[in-house]
Amino acid sequence: MKTFELGYFGNIWVKQNVLELAGEAFNGHEHKFDHVTLLVSGKVSVELEGSDAKEFTAPTFIVIRKEHRHKITALADGTVYYCVYALRDLDGEVMEVFGPQHDPESASARNEGYWEKVKALELT
């Protein structure tokens, strides 16, 4: 299994998970708040503590309820899913955080020398 923290914008965090082979699993854990999992390829079994497993086939989304230990197991090779959730502070309030690396209008996302070229164009 591979996990990639893709980043955030506003109050939304996105994490990519890749299960390359059927049978690979992301072992159980739980969250303090509900979130959604976007299954973009493959098929998974989701086991919630105290409940029977349920199968999902891409493309779809899966609601993961707070405080329920859950385990996701690939039922097909090449399974990819994204966890998407709201960023919250310790009191549960939604936080606004902006990741400039994912904003095409952000200065940090521009190629080196971009702003100098823009200024040169403004002067002519």
mmCIF file of C-alpha atoms in Angstrom, residues 56 58 98:
data_model
loop_
_atom_site.group_PDB
_atom_site.id
_atom_site.type_symbol
_atom_site.label_atom_id
_atom_site.label_comp_id
_atom_site.label_asym_id
_atom_site.label_seq_id
_atom_site.Cartn_x
_atom_site.Cartn_y
_atom_site.Cartn_z
ATOM 1 C CA PHE A 56 -17.832 -1.094 -3.081
ATOM 2 C CA ALA A 58 -15.393 2.224 -8.397
ATOM 3 C CA PHE A 98 -4.474 27.354 2.051
#
